[in-house]
PDB file of C-alpha atoms in Angstrom:
ATOM      1  CA  UNK A   1     -78.733 -90.035 -16.419  1.00  0.00           C
ATOM      2  CA  UNK A   2     -79.677 -90.658 -20.031  1.00  0.00           C
ATOM      3  CA  UNK A   3     -81.294 -87.529 -21.448  1.00  0.00           C
ATOM      4  CA  UNK A   4     -83.710 -89.690 -23.408  1.00  0.00           C
ATOM      5  CA  UNK A   5     -85.179 -91.000 -20.150  1.00  0.00           C
ATOM      6  CA  UNK A   6     -84.973 -87.812 -18.136  1.00  0.00           C
ATOM      7  CA  UNK A   7     -87.827 -85.383 -18.972  1.00  0.00           C
ATOM      8  CA  UNK A   8     -85.852 -82.512 -17.471  1.00  0.00           C
ATOM      9  CA  UNK A   9     -83.040 -82.823 -20.027  1.00  0.00           C
ATOM     10  CA  UNK A  10     -84.953 -84.247 -22.995  1.00  0.00           C
ATOM     11  CA  UNK A  11     -84.448 -82.154 -26.110  1.00  0.00           C
ATOM     12  CA  UNK A  12     -87.754 -83.195 -27.626  1.00  0.00           C
ATOM     13  CA  UNK A  13     -89.687 -82.443 -24.447  1.00  0.00           C
ATOM     14  CA  UNK A  14     -88.036 -79.036 -23.953  1.00  0.00           C
ATOM     15  CA  UNK A  15     -88.551 -77.912 -27.554  1.00  0.00           C
ATOM     16  CA  UNK A  16     -92.107 -79.228 -27.721  1.00  0.00           C
ATOM     17  CA  UNK A  17     -93.076 -77.636 -24.416  1.00  0.00           C
ATOM     18  CA  UNK A  18     -91.521 -74.302 -25.459  1.00  0.00           C
ATOM     19  CA  UNK A  19     -93.353 -74.247 -28.795  1.00  0.00           C
ATOM     20  CA  UNK A  20     -96.688 -75.020 -27.139  1.00  0.00           C
ATOM     21  CA  UNK A  21     -96.152 -72.372 -24.444  1.00  0.00           C
ATOM     22  CA  UNK A  22     -95.081 -69.710 -26.976  1.00  0.00           C
ATOM     23  CA  UNK A  23     -97.980 -70.508 -29.315  1.00  0.00           C
ATOM     24  CA  UNK A  24    -100.454 -70.364 -26.439  1.00  0.00           C
ATOM     25  CA  UNK A  25     -98.999 -67.062 -25.270  1.00  0.00           C
ATOM     26  CA  UNK A  26     -99.124 -65.392 -28.706  1.00  0.00           C
ATOM     27  CA  UNK A  27    -102.614 -66.738 -29.371  1.00  0.00           C
ATOM     28  CA  UNK A  28    -103.971 -65.440 -26.077  1.00  0.00           C
ATOM     29  CA  UNK A  29    -102.428 -61.989 -26.564  1.00  0.00           C
ATOM     30  CA  UNK A  30    -103.867 -61.673 -30.077  1.00  0.00           C
ATOM     31  CA  UNK A  31    -107.323 -62.916 -29.113  1.00  0.00           C
ATOM     32  CA  UNK A  32    -107.407 -60.684 -26.042  1.00  0.00           C
ATOM     33  CA  UNK A  33    -106.307 -57.648 -28.040  1.00  0.00           C
ATOM     34  CA  UNK A  34    -108.916 -58.270 -30.751  1.00  0.00           C
ATOM     35  CA  UNK A  35    -111.749 -58.831 -28.281  1.00  0.00           C
ATOM     36  CA  UNK A  36    -110.833 -55.804 -26.175  1.00  0.00           C
ATOM     37  CA  UNK A  37    -110.168 -53.642 -29.241  1.00  0.00           C
ATOM     38  CA  UNK A  38    -106.738 -52.538 -28.056  1.00  0.00           C
ATOM     39  CA  UNK A  39    -104.042 -51.088 -30.316  1.00  0.00           C
ATOM     40  CA  UNK A  40    -101.289 -52.975 -32.106  1.00  0.00           C
ATOM     41  CA  UNK A  41     -98.488 -51.386 -30.079  1.00  0.00           C
ATOM     42  CA  UNK A  42     -99.889 -52.690 -26.799  1.00  0.00           C
ATOM     43  CA  UNK A  43    -100.094 -56.214 -28.207  1.00  0.00           C
ATOM     44  CA  UNK A  44     -96.594 -56.023 -29.716  1.00  0.00           C
ATOM     45  CA  UNK A  45     -95.117 -55.308 -26.290  1.00  0.00           C
ATOM     46  CA  UNK A  46     -96.222 -58.827 -25.343  1.00  0.00           C
ATOM     47  CA  UNK A  47     -95.503 -60.545 -28.665  1.00  0.00           C
ATOM     48  CA  UNK A  48     -91.954 -59.299 -29.308  1.00  0.00           C
ATOM     49  CA  UNK A  49     -90.165 -60.640 -26.161  1.00  0.00           C
ATOM     50  CA  UNK A  50     -90.721 -64.362 -26.931  1.00  0.00           C
ATOM     51  CA  UNK A  51     -89.487 -63.818 -30.499  1.00  0.00           C
ATOM     52  CA  UNK A  52     -86.385 -61.959 -29.322  1.00  0.00           C
ATOM     53  CA  UNK A  53     -85.699 -64.589 -26.641  1.00  0.00           C
ATOM     54  CA  UNK A  54     -86.004 -67.311 -29.276  1.00  0.00           C
ATOM     55  CA  UNK A  55     -83.546 -65.478 -31.511  1.00  0.00           C
ATOM     56  CA  UNK A  56     -81.174 -65.183 -28.553  1.00  0.00           C
ATOM     57  CA  UNK A  57     -81.382 -68.923 -27.926  1.00  0.00           C
ATOM     58  CA  UNK A  58     -80.429 -69.576 -31.555  1.00  0.00           C
ATOM     59  CA  UNK A  59     -77.522 -67.130 -31.330  1.00  0.00           C
ATOM     60  CA  UNK A  60     -76.342 -68.734 -28.090  1.00  0.00           C
ATOM     61  CA  UNK A  61     -76.443 -72.204 -29.619  1.00  0.00           C
ATOM     62  CA  UNK A  62     -74.456 -71.077 -32.666  1.00  0.00           C
ATOM     63  CA  UNK A  63     -71.904 -69.249 -30.524  1.00  0.00           C
ATOM     64  CA  UNK A  64     -71.398 -72.298 -28.315  1.00  0.00           C
ATOM     65  CA  UNK A  65     -70.953 -74.508 -31.375  1.00  0.00           C
ATOM     66  CA  UNK A  66     -68.296 -72.352 -33.054  1.00  0.00           C
ATOM     67  CA  UNK A  67     -66.451 -71.017 -30.022  1.00  0.00           C
ATOM     68  CA  UNK A  68     -63.608 -73.522 -30.434  1.00  0.00           C
ATOM     69  CA  UNK A  69     -62.924 -72.281 -33.966  1.00  0.00           C
ATOM     70  CA  UNK A  70     -63.696 -68.580 -33.655  1.00  0.00           C
ATOM     71  CA  UNK A  71     -62.851 -65.997 -30.948  1.00  0.00           C
ATOM     72  CA  UNK A  72     -66.396 -65.875 -29.596  1.00  0.00           C
ATOM     73  CA  UNK A  73     -65.341 -64.772 -26.110  1.00  0.00           C
ATOM     74  CA  UNK A  74     -63.458 -61.801 -27.530  1.00  0.00           C
ATOM     75  CA  UNK A  75     -66.431 -60.840 -29.681  1.00  0.00           C
ATOM     76  CA  UNK A  76     -68.768 -61.025 -26.684  1.00  0.00           C
ATOM     77  CA  UNK A  77     -66.475 -58.799 -24.629  1.00  0.00           C
ATOM     78  CA  UNK A  78     -66.143 -56.276 -27.470  1.00  0.00           C
ATOM     79  CA  UNK A  79     -69.904 -56.129 -28.051  1.00  0.00           C
ATOM     80  CA  UNK A  80     -70.523 -55.717 -24.328  1.00  0.00           C
ATOM     81  CA  UNK A  81     -68.080 -52.840 -24.109  1.00  0.00           C
ATOM     82  CA  UNK A  82     -69.617 -51.259 -27.215  1.00  0.00           C
ATOM     83  CA  UNK A  83     -73.069 -51.556 -25.666  1.00  0.00           C
ATOM     84  CA  UNK A  84     -71.920 -49.819 -22.494  1.00  0.00           C
ATOM     85  CA  UNK A  85     -70.313 -46.963 -24.422  1.00  0.00           C
ATOM     86  CA  UNK A  86     -72.951 -46.361 -27.080  1.00  0.00           C
ATOM     87  CA  UNK A  87     -76.266 -47.515 -25.603  1.00  0.00           C
ATOM     88  CA  UNK A  88     -78.230 -45.800 -22.888  1.00  0.00           C
ATOM     89  CA  UNK A  89     -81.671 -47.013 -21.837  1.00  0.00           C
ATOM     90  CA  UNK A  90     -83.587 -47.655 -18.643  1.00  0.00           C
ATOM     91  CA  UNK A  91     -81.038 -48.047 -15.845  1.00  0.00           C
ATOM     92  CA  UNK A  92     -82.727 -51.045 -14.227  1.00  0.00           C
ATOM     93  CA  UNK A  93     -82.939 -52.787 -17.611  1.00  0.00           C
ATOM     94  CA  UNK A  94     -79.220 -52.154 -18.093  1.00  0.00           C
ATOM     95  CA  UNK A  95     -78.646 -53.683 -14.654  1.00  0.00           C
ATOM     96  CA  UNK A  96     -80.713 -56.741 -15.574  1.00  0.00           C
ATOM     97  CA  UNK A  97     -78.624 -57.117 -18.724  1.00  0.00           C
ATOM     98  CA  UNK A  98     -75.536 -56.961 -16.530  1.00  0.00           C
ATOM     99  CA  UNK A  99     -76.746 -59.932 -14.477  1.00  0.00           C
ATOM    100  CA  UNK A 100     -77.149 -61.946 -17.678  1.00  0.00           C
ATOM    101  CA  UNK A 101     -73.647 -60.929 -18.785  1.00  0.00           C
ATOM    102  CA  UNK A 102     -72.285 -62.228 -15.492  1.00  0.00           C
ATOM    103  CA  UNK A 103     -73.868 -65.590 -16.284  1.00  0.00           C
ATOM    104  CA  UNK A 104     -72.549 -65.464 -19.854  1.00  0.00           C
ATOM    105  CA  UNK A 105     -69.027 -64.810 -18.617  1.00  0.00           C
ATOM    106  CA  UNK A 106     -69.307 -67.906 -16.423  1.00  0.00           C
ATOM    107  CA  UNK A 107     -70.334 -69.965 -19.451  1.00  0.00           C
ATOM    108  CA  UNK A 108     -67.353 -68.584 -21.358  1.00  0.00           C
ATOM    109  CA  UNK A 109     -65.013 -69.577 -18.537  1.00  0.00           C
ATOM    110  CA  UNK A 110     -66.619 -72.987 -18.281  1.00  0.00           C
ATOM    111  CA  UNK A 111     -66.160 -73.684 -21.986  1.00  0.00           C
ATOM    112  CA  UNK A 112     -62.551 -72.526 -21.774  1.00  0.00           C
ATOM    113  CA  UNK A 113     -61.726 -74.793 -18.833  1.00  0.00           C
ATOM    114  CA  UNK A 114     -63.325 -77.766 -20.564  1.00  0.00           C
ATOM    115  CA  UNK A 115     -60.301 -77.859 -22.842  1.00  0.00           C
ATOM    116  CA  UNK A 116     -59.858 -78.081 -26.581  1.00  0.00           C
ATOM    117  CA  UNK A 117     -58.210 -74.672 -26.960  1.00  0.00           C
ATOM    118  CA  UNK A 118     -54.555 -73.838 -27.389  1.00  0.00           C
ATOM    119  CA  UNK A 119     -52.851 -72.195 -24.399  1.00  0.00           C
ATOM    120  CA  UNK A 120     -52.683 -68.853 -26.179  1.00  0.00           C
ATOM    121  CA  UNK A 121     -56.294 -69.032 -27.295  1.00  0.00           C
ATOM    122  CA  UNK A 122     -57.428 -70.144 -23.841  1.00  0.00           C
ATOM    123  CA  UNK A 123     -55.604 -67.248 -22.215  1.00  0.00           C
ATOM    124  CA  UNK A 124     -57.303 -64.729 -24.520  1.00  0.00           C
ATOM    125  CA  UNK A 125     -60.659 -66.365 -23.880  1.00  0.00           C
ATOM    126  CA  UNK A 126     -60.186 -66.142 -20.105  1.00  0.00           C
ATOM    127  CA  UNK A 127     -59.265 -62.455 -20.350  1.00  0.00           C
ATOM    128  CA  UNK A 128     -62.317 -61.764 -22.515  1.00  0.00           C
ATOM    129  CA  UNK A 129     -64.556 -63.641 -20.077  1.00  0.00           C
ATOM    130  CA  UNK A 130     -63.186 -61.629 -17.157  1.00  0.00           C
ATOM    131  CA  UNK A 131     -63.760 -58.395 -19.092  1.00  0.00           C
ATOM    132  CA  UNK A 132     -67.353 -59.475 -19.740  1.00  0.00           C
ATOM    133  CA  UNK A 133     -67.729 -60.318 -16.049  1.00  0.00           C
ATOM    134  CA  UNK A 134     -66.397 -56.912 -15.004  1.00  0.00           C
ATOM    135  CA  UNK A 135     -68.661 -55.032 -17.407  1.00  0.00           C
ATOM    136  CA  UNK A 136     -71.612 -57.135 -16.294  1.00  0.00           C
ATOM    137  CA  UNK A 137     -70.956 -56.341 -12.633  1.00  0.00           C
ATOM    138  CA  UNK A 138     -70.669 -52.616 -13.432  1.00  0.00           C
ATOM    139  CA  UNK A 139     -74.019 -52.696 -15.197  1.00  0.00           C
ATOM    140  CA  UNK A 140     -75.663 -54.755 -12.448  1.00  0.00           C
ATOM    141  CA  UNK A 141     -74.484 -52.222  -9.860  1.00  0.00           C
ATOM    142  CA  UNK A 142     -76.866 -49.660 -11.380  1.00  0.00           C
ATOM    143  CA  UNK A 143     -79.761 -51.317  -9.540  1.00  0.00           C
ATOM    144  CA  UNK A 144     -79.902 -52.462  -5.923  1.00  0.00           C
ATOM    145  CA  UNK A 145     -82.044 -55.469  -6.822  1.00  0.00           C
ATOM    146  CA  UNK A 146     -79.802 -56.480  -9.721  1.00  0.00           C
ATOM    147  CA  UNK A 147     -76.685 -56.035  -7.594  1.00  0.00           C
ATOM    148  CA  UNK A 148     -78.064 -58.413  -4.953  1.00  0.00           C
ATOM    149  CA  UNK A 149     -79.060 -60.933  -7.617  1.00  0.00           C
ATOM    150  CA  UNK A 150     -75.622 -60.646  -9.221  1.00  0.00           C
ATOM    151  CA  UNK A 151     -73.885 -61.399  -5.918  1.00  0.00           C
ATOM    152  CA  UNK A 152     -76.102 -64.442  -5.334  1.00  0.00           C
ATOM    153  CA  UNK A 153     -75.538 -65.537  -8.927  1.00  0.00           C
ATOM    154  CA  UNK A 154     -71.744 -65.232  -8.721  1.00  0.00           C
ATOM    155  CA  UNK A 155     -71.609 -67.132  -5.429  1.00  0.00           C
ATOM    156  CA  UNK A 156     -73.814 -69.921  -6.729  1.00  0.00           C
ATOM    157  CA  UNK A 157     -71.976 -70.115 -10.051  1.00  0.00           C
ATOM    158  CA  UNK A 158     -68.659 -70.402  -8.229  1.00  0.00           C
ATOM    159  CA  UNK A 159     -70.112 -73.299  -6.268  1.00  0.00           C
ATOM    160  CA  UNK A 160     -71.465 -74.869  -9.458  1.00  0.00           C
ATOM    161  CA  UNK A 161     -68.110 -74.627 -11.226  1.00  0.00           C
ATOM    162  CA  UNK A 162     -66.252 -76.241  -8.325  1.00  0.00           C
ATOM    163  CA  UNK A 163     -68.647 -79.019  -7.429  1.00  0.00           C
ATOM    164  CA  UNK A 164     -68.863 -81.944  -9.828  1.00  0.00           C
ATOM    165  CA  UNK A 165     -72.045 -83.612  -8.606  1.00  0.00           C
ATOM    166  CA  UNK A 166     -75.079 -81.380  -8.989  1.00  0.00           C
ATOM    167  CA  UNK A 167     -78.746 -82.303  -9.161  1.00  0.00           C
ATOM    168  CA  UNK A 168     -80.431 -80.431 -11.999  1.00  0.00           C
ATOM    169  CA  UNK A 169     -83.855 -81.448 -10.764  1.00  0.00           C
ATOM    170  CA  UNK A 170     -83.220 -79.929  -7.344  1.00  0.00           C
ATOM    171  CA  UNK A 171     -81.953 -76.708  -8.907  1.00  0.00           C
ATOM    172  CA  UNK A 172     -84.968 -76.579 -11.205  1.00  0.00           C
ATOM    173  CA  UNK A 173     -87.411 -77.172  -8.364  1.00  0.00           C
ATOM    174  CA  UNK A 174     -85.589 -74.571  -6.268  1.00  0.00           C
ATOM    175  CA  UNK A 175     -85.857 -72.078  -9.119  1.00  0.00           C
ATOM    176  CA  UNK A 176     -89.609 -72.663  -9.444  1.00  0.00           C
ATOM    177  CA  UNK A 177     -90.087 -72.288  -5.684  1.00  0.00           C
ATOM    178  CA  UNK A 178     -88.047 -69.069  -5.638  1.00  0.00           C
ATOM    179  CA  UNK A 179     -90.138 -67.611  -8.476  1.00  0.00           C
ATOM    180  CA  UNK A 180     -93.394 -68.563  -6.737  1.00  0.00           C
ATOM    181  CA  UNK A 181     -92.267 -67.066  -3.417  1.00  0.00           C
ATOM    182  CA  UNK A 182     -91.187 -63.850  -5.160  1.00  0.00           C
ATOM    183  CA  UNK A 183     -94.527 -63.691  -7.007  1.00  0.00           C
ATOM    184  CA  UNK A 184     -96.554 -64.138  -3.825  1.00  0.00           C
ATOM    185  CA  UNK A 185     -94.399 -61.518  -2.086  1.00  0.00           C
ATOM    186  CA  UNK A 186     -95.068 -59.111  -4.953  1.00  0.00           C
ATOM    187  CA  UNK A 187     -98.830 -59.610  -4.624  1.00  0.00           C
ATOM    188  CA  UNK A 188     -98.643 -59.325  -0.837  1.00  0.00           C
ATOM    189  CA  UNK A 189     -96.778 -56.027  -1.027  1.00  0.00           C
ATOM    190  CA  UNK A 190     -99.304 -54.717  -3.516  1.00  0.00           C
ATOM    191  CA  UNK A 191    -102.155 -55.554  -1.143  1.00  0.00           C
ATOM    192  CA  UNK A 192    -100.677 -53.522   1.719  1.00  0.00           C
ATOM    193  CA  UNK A 193    -102.833 -50.531   2.618  1.00  0.00           C
ATOM    194  CA  UNK A 194     -99.908 -48.448   3.820  1.00  0.00           C
ATOM    195  CA  UNK A 195     -96.413 -48.577   2.387  1.00  0.00           C
ATOM    196  CA  UNK A 196     -93.747 -49.041   5.117  1.00  0.00           C
ATOM    197  CA  UNK A 197     -91.408 -46.080   5.483  1.00  0.00           C
ATOM    198  CA  UNK A 198     -88.284 -48.243   5.198  1.00  0.00           C
ATOM    199  CA  UNK A 199     -89.495 -49.462   1.795  1.00  0.00           C
ATOM    200  CA  UNK A 200     -90.401 -45.968   0.633  1.00  0.00           C
ATOM    201  CA  UNK A 201     -86.788 -44.915   1.173  1.00  0.00           C
ATOM    202  CA  UNK A 202     -85.625 -47.539  -1.315  1.00  0.00           C
ATOM    203  CA  UNK A 203     -85.326 -46.614  -4.987  1.00  0.00           C
ATOM    204  CA  UNK A 204     -86.272 -50.153  -6.003  1.00  0.00           C
ATOM    205  CA  UNK A 205     -89.508 -50.186  -3.966  1.00  0.00           C
ATOM    206  CA  UNK A 206     -90.735 -46.601  -3.919  1.00  0.00           C
ATOM    207  CA  UNK A 207     -94.165 -45.303  -2.967  1.00  0.00           C
ATOM    208  CA  UNK A 208     -94.942 -44.840  -6.662  1.00  0.00           C
ATOM    209  CA  UNK A 209     -94.478 -48.548  -7.240  1.00  0.00           C
ATOM    210  CA  UNK A 210     -96.900 -49.350  -4.463  1.00  0.00           C
ATOM    211  CA  UNK A 211     -99.523 -47.104  -6.043  1.00  0.00           C
ATOM    212  CA  UNK A 212     -99.002 -48.718  -9.439  1.00  0.00           C
ATOM    213  CA  UNK A 213     -99.214 -52.199  -7.933  1.00  0.00           C
ATOM    214  CA  UNK A 214    -102.436 -51.422  -6.085  1.00  0.00           C
ATOM    215  CA  UNK A 215    -103.987 -49.973  -9.242  1.00  0.00           C
ATOM    216  CA  UNK A 216    -102.930 -53.075 -11.194  1.00  0.00           C
ATOM    217  CA  UNK A 217    -104.456 -55.365  -8.562  1.00  0.00           C
ATOM    218  CA  UNK A 218    -107.723 -53.417  -8.717  1.00  0.00           C
ATOM    219  CA  UNK A 219    -107.850 -53.767 -12.505  1.00  0.00           C
ATOM    220  CA  UNK A 220    -107.046 -57.463 -12.159  1.00  0.00           C
ATOM    221  CA  UNK A 221    -109.814 -57.838  -9.575  1.00  0.00           C
ATOM    222  CA  UNK A 222    -112.290 -56.202 -11.970  1.00  0.00           C
ATOM    223  CA  UNK A 223    -111.278 -58.572 -14.789  1.00  0.00           C
ATOM    224  CA  UNK A 224    -109.839 -61.658 -13.052  1.00  0.00           C
ATOM    225  CA  UNK A 225    -109.828 -64.170 -15.914  1.00  0.00           C
ATOM    226  CA  UNK A 226    -108.887 -62.199 -19.022  1.00  0.00           C
ATOM    227  CA  UNK A 227    -107.658 -58.875 -17.635  1.00  0.00           C
ATOM    228  CA  UNK A 228    -108.527 -55.476 -19.039  1.00  0.00           C
ATOM    229  CA  UNK A 229    -106.728 -56.138 -22.323  1.00  0.00           C
ATOM    230  CA  UNK A 230    -103.254 -55.132 -23.587  1.00  0.00           C
ATOM    231  CA  UNK A 231    -102.610 -51.448 -22.895  1.00  0.00           C
ATOM    232  CA  UNK A 232    -105.578 -51.019 -20.558  1.00  0.00           C
ATOM    233  CA  UNK A 233    -103.573 -50.247 -17.423  1.00  0.00           C
ATOM    234  CA  UNK A 234    -102.293 -46.841 -18.500  1.00  0.00           C
ATOM    235  CA  UNK A 235    -105.846 -45.578 -18.941  1.00  0.00           C
ATOM    236  CA  UNK A 236    -107.021 -47.145 -15.701  1.00  0.00           C
ATOM    237  CA  UNK A 237    -104.350 -45.814 -13.336  1.00  0.00           C
ATOM    238  CA  UNK A 238    -104.338 -42.100 -12.633  1.00  0.00           C
ATOM    239  CA  UNK A 239    -100.638 -42.199 -11.743  1.00  0.00           C
ATOM    240  CA  UNK A 240     -99.762 -44.097 -14.935  1.00  0.00           C
ATOM    241  CA  UNK A 241    -101.637 -41.526 -16.984  1.00  0.00           C
ATOM    242  CA  UNK A 242     -99.853 -38.606 -15.342  1.00  0.00           C
ATOM    243  CA  UNK A 243     -96.278 -39.592 -16.287  1.00  0.00           C
ATOM    244  CA  UNK A 244     -94.946 -41.451 -19.306  1.00  0.00           C
ATOM    245  CA  UNK A 245     -92.239 -43.111 -17.198  1.00  0.00           C
ATOM    246  CA  UNK A 246     -94.944 -44.726 -15.073  1.00  0.00           C
ATOM    247  CA  UNK A 247     -97.072 -46.162 -17.866  1.00  0.00           C
ATOM    248  CA  UNK A 248     -95.925 -49.668 -16.941  1.00  0.00           C
ATOM    249  CA  UNK A 249     -96.794 -51.362 -13.652  1.00  0.00           C
ATOM    250  CA  UNK A 250     -93.120 -51.985 -12.808  1.00  0.00           C
ATOM    251  CA  UNK A 251     -94.010 -55.609 -12.142  1.00  0.00           C
ATOM    252  CA  UNK A 252     -94.264 -58.201 -14.887  1.00  0.00           C
ATOM    253  CA  UNK A 253     -96.633 -60.295 -12.777  1.00  0.00           C
ATOM    254  CA  UNK A 254     -99.090 -57.510 -11.966  1.00  0.00           C
ATOM    255  CA  UNK A 255     -98.812 -56.044 -15.462  1.00  0.00           C
ATOM    256  CA  UNK A 256     -99.861 -59.379 -16.916  1.00  0.00           C
ATOM    257  CA  UNK A 257    -102.541 -59.955 -14.304  1.00  0.00           C
ATOM    258  CA  UNK A 258    -104.127 -56.559 -14.880  1.00  0.00           C
ATOM    259  CA  UNK A 259    -104.074 -56.723 -18.687  1.00  0.00           C
ATOM    260  CA  UNK A 260    -104.126 -60.444 -19.533  1.00  0.00           C
ATOM    261  CA  UNK A 261    -105.709 -61.927 -16.405  1.00  0.00           C
ATOM    262  CA  UNK A 262    -105.151 -65.297 -14.788  1.00  0.00           C
ATOM    263  CA  UNK A 263    -104.796 -66.939 -18.205  1.00  0.00           C
ATOM    264  CA  UNK A 264    -101.959 -64.588 -19.145  1.00  0.00           C
ATOM    265  CA  UNK A 265    -100.179 -65.149 -15.831  1.00  0.00           C
ATOM    266  CA  UNK A 266    -100.469 -68.924 -16.237  1.00  0.00           C
ATOM    267  CA  UNK A 267     -99.042 -68.780 -19.763  1.00  0.00           C
ATOM    268  CA  UNK A 268     -96.217 -66.536 -18.531  1.00  0.00           C
ATOM    269  CA  UNK A 269     -95.438 -69.181 -15.924  1.00  0.00           C
ATOM    270  CA  UNK A 270     -95.246 -71.794 -18.676  1.00  0.00           C
ATOM    271  CA  UNK A 271     -92.778 -69.629 -20.609  1.00  0.00           C
ATOM    272  CA  UNK A 272     -90.606 -69.299 -17.503  1.00  0.00           C
ATOM    273  CA  UNK A 273     -90.740 -73.066 -17.051  1.00  0.00           C
ATOM    274  CA  UNK A 274     -89.835 -73.533 -20.723  1.00  0.00           C
ATOM    275  CA  UNK A 275     -86.688 -71.458 -20.202  1.00  0.00           C
ATOM    276  CA  UNK A 276     -85.679 -73.650 -17.278  1.00  0.00           C
ATOM    277  CA  UNK A 277     -86.221 -76.789 -19.355  1.00  0.00           C
ATOM    278  CA  UNK A 278     -84.095 -75.411 -22.189  1.00  0.00           C
ATOM    279  CA  UNK A 279     -81.212 -74.558 -19.857  1.00  0.00           C
ATOM    280  CA  UNK A 280     -81.468 -77.973 -18.186  1.00  0.00           C
ATOM    281  CA  UNK A 281     -80.473 -79.678 -21.444  1.00  0.00           C
ATOM    282  CA  UNK A 282     -76.841 -78.654 -21.002  1.00  0.00           C
ATOM    283  CA  UNK A 283     -74.042 -79.971 -18.826  1.00  0.00           C
ATOM    284  CA  UNK A 284     -74.609 -79.947 -15.091  1.00  0.00           C
ATOM    285  CA  UNK A 285     -72.655 -76.761 -14.379  1.00  0.00           C
ATOM    286  CA  UNK A 286     -73.896 -74.911 -17.453  1.00  0.00           C
ATOM    287  CA  UNK A 287     -77.502 -75.915 -16.763  1.00  0.00           C
ATOM    288  CA  UNK A 288     -77.264 -74.484 -13.261  1.00  0.00           C
ATOM    289  CA  UNK A 289     -75.854 -71.214 -14.623  1.00  0.00           C
ATOM    290  CA  UNK A 290     -78.586 -70.926 -17.243  1.00  0.00           C
ATOM    291  CA  UNK A 291     -81.415 -71.742 -14.847  1.00  0.00           C
ATOM    292  CA  UNK A 292     -80.160 -69.333 -12.199  1.00  0.00           C
ATOM    293  CA  UNK A 293     -79.778 -66.480 -14.693  1.00  0.00           C
ATOM    294  CA  UNK A 294     -83.295 -67.067 -16.052  1.00  0.00           C
ATOM    295  CA  UNK A 295     -84.684 -67.188 -12.509  1.00  0.00           C
ATOM    296  CA  UNK A 296     -82.867 -63.989 -11.533  1.00  0.00           C
ATOM    297  CA  UNK A 297     -84.450 -62.149 -14.462  1.00  0.00           C
ATOM    298  CA  UNK A 298     -87.924 -63.401 -13.530  1.00  0.00           C
ATOM    299  CA  UNK A 299     -87.562 -62.354  -9.891  1.00  0.00           C
ATOM    300  CA  UNK A 300     -86.143 -58.945 -10.842  1.00  0.00           C
ATOM    301  CA  UNK A 301     -89.040 -58.413 -13.250  1.00  0.00           C
ATOM    302  CA  UNK A 302     -91.509 -58.672 -10.367  1.00  0.00           C
ATOM    303  CA  UNK A 303     -90.384 -55.251  -9.139  1.00  0.00           C
ATOM    304  CA  UNK A 304     -89.652 -53.663 -12.507  1.00  0.00           C
ATOM    305  CA  UNK A 305     -90.510 -53.687 -16.204  1.00  0.00           C
ATOM    306  CA  UNK A 306     -87.747 -55.508 -18.065  1.00  0.00           C
ATOM    307  CA  UNK A 307     -89.045 -57.909 -20.688  1.00  0.00           C
ATOM    308  CA  UNK A 308     -90.035 -55.172 -23.145  1.00  0.00           C
ATOM    309  CA  UNK A 309     -86.354 -54.211 -23.565  1.00  0.00           C
ATOM    310  CA  UNK A 310     -84.939 -56.338 -26.425  1.00  0.00           C
ATOM    311  CA  UNK A 311     -81.357 -56.154 -25.096  1.00  0.00           C
ATOM    312  CA  UNK A 312     -82.404 -57.778 -21.810  1.00  0.00           C
ATOM    313  CA  UNK A 313     -84.405 -60.570 -23.416  1.00  0.00           C
ATOM    314  CA  UNK A 314     -81.853 -61.194 -26.171  1.00  0.00           C
ATOM    315  CA  UNK A 315     -79.012 -61.552 -23.662  1.00  0.00           C
ATOM    316  CA  UNK A 316     -81.096 -63.873 -21.498  1.00  0.00           C
ATOM    317  CA  UNK A 317     -81.894 -65.970 -24.571  1.00  0.00           C
ATOM    318  CA  UNK A 318     -78.201 -66.208 -25.479  1.00  0.00           C
ATOM    319  CA  UNK A 319     -77.419 -67.485 -21.989  1.00  0.00           C
ATOM    320  CA  UNK A 320     -80.154 -70.127 -22.292  1.00  0.00           C
ATOM    321  CA  UNK A 321     -79.015 -71.195 -25.753  1.00  0.00           C
ATOM    322  CA  UNK A 322     -75.361 -71.403 -24.750  1.00  0.00           C
ATOM    323  CA  UNK A 323     -76.135 -73.367 -21.594  1.00  0.00           C
ATOM    324  CA  UNK A 324     -78.344 -75.803 -23.534  1.00  0.00           C
ATOM    325  CA  UNK A 325     -75.636 -76.437 -26.119  1.00  0.00           C
ATOM    326  CA  UNK A 326     -72.981 -77.631 -23.691  1.00  0.00           C
ATOM    327  CA  UNK A 327     -72.292 -81.347 -23.616  1.00  0.00           C
ATOM    328  CA  UNK A 328     -73.700 -83.460 -20.795  1.00  0.00           C
ATOM    329  CA  UNK A 329     -71.307 -85.908 -19.234  1.00  0.00           C
ATOM    330  CA  UNK A 330     -71.925 -89.165 -17.351  1.00  0.00           C
TER     331      UNK A 330
END
């Protein structure tokens, strides 16, 4: 379908929608912080991720454009290995980065198989992509949730690479539905009075998370429209105050609801939709990879705090930018 007639793959529509969503998000955070009198650091935690994601999209677009002339795949593999050896941060954030690297490796393989490279260059690119895939899987294995998402992602990507006829609209709608179901599940779990024992035994869904989620829902209930303001949760929750590692809600949805209210959650949803629209601009297979990776990060963030880590958001942005830069075919 002609991208000029298809809103899902229209460059102008995707860019315009993204700019409006990002501007609305930044404006709401700043206004909320000023009205509530919160500190700069609390507001920056919400303002930095969109900027970093935007930078990642630019980097991904540039990398996709020059990969036929420069050894981009080898550089990606080297940087990934360097990150694993020299960088140590929150384990679940590392795992989320690993999921994005799995998607990036698929994009590298896809661009290699599309042709245009010499046999020697293609062979090196395939090796580098497989190295990136391996490192991504190793990182994803650090979290149960990320490991499950990585398995689903790999299986779906394999299907996307093999099948030639894919419906981007169906994938996009499926991604939105999956995010909504995960969000409602997150809220439902937070509303439980007693935490099931089988969930308490899981590292991903511990009793501490349930307490944080319930506290966040109470703060959100007290300030439904605008939330308590950036940084208000840590002073509201007794558990969050007691330990620095628990200052965040460990749920992007409930963090936003408690501090930025319904308006903040709605704007966050628009940013997620903007990412899907950006990825949908690429070729059928690449668009599916980009949308699935973006959806996986959103779902994972509902049980953890991930977006405040620049490495996670930057890698996700690179995947979106790369996917969007691939050529659509009739």
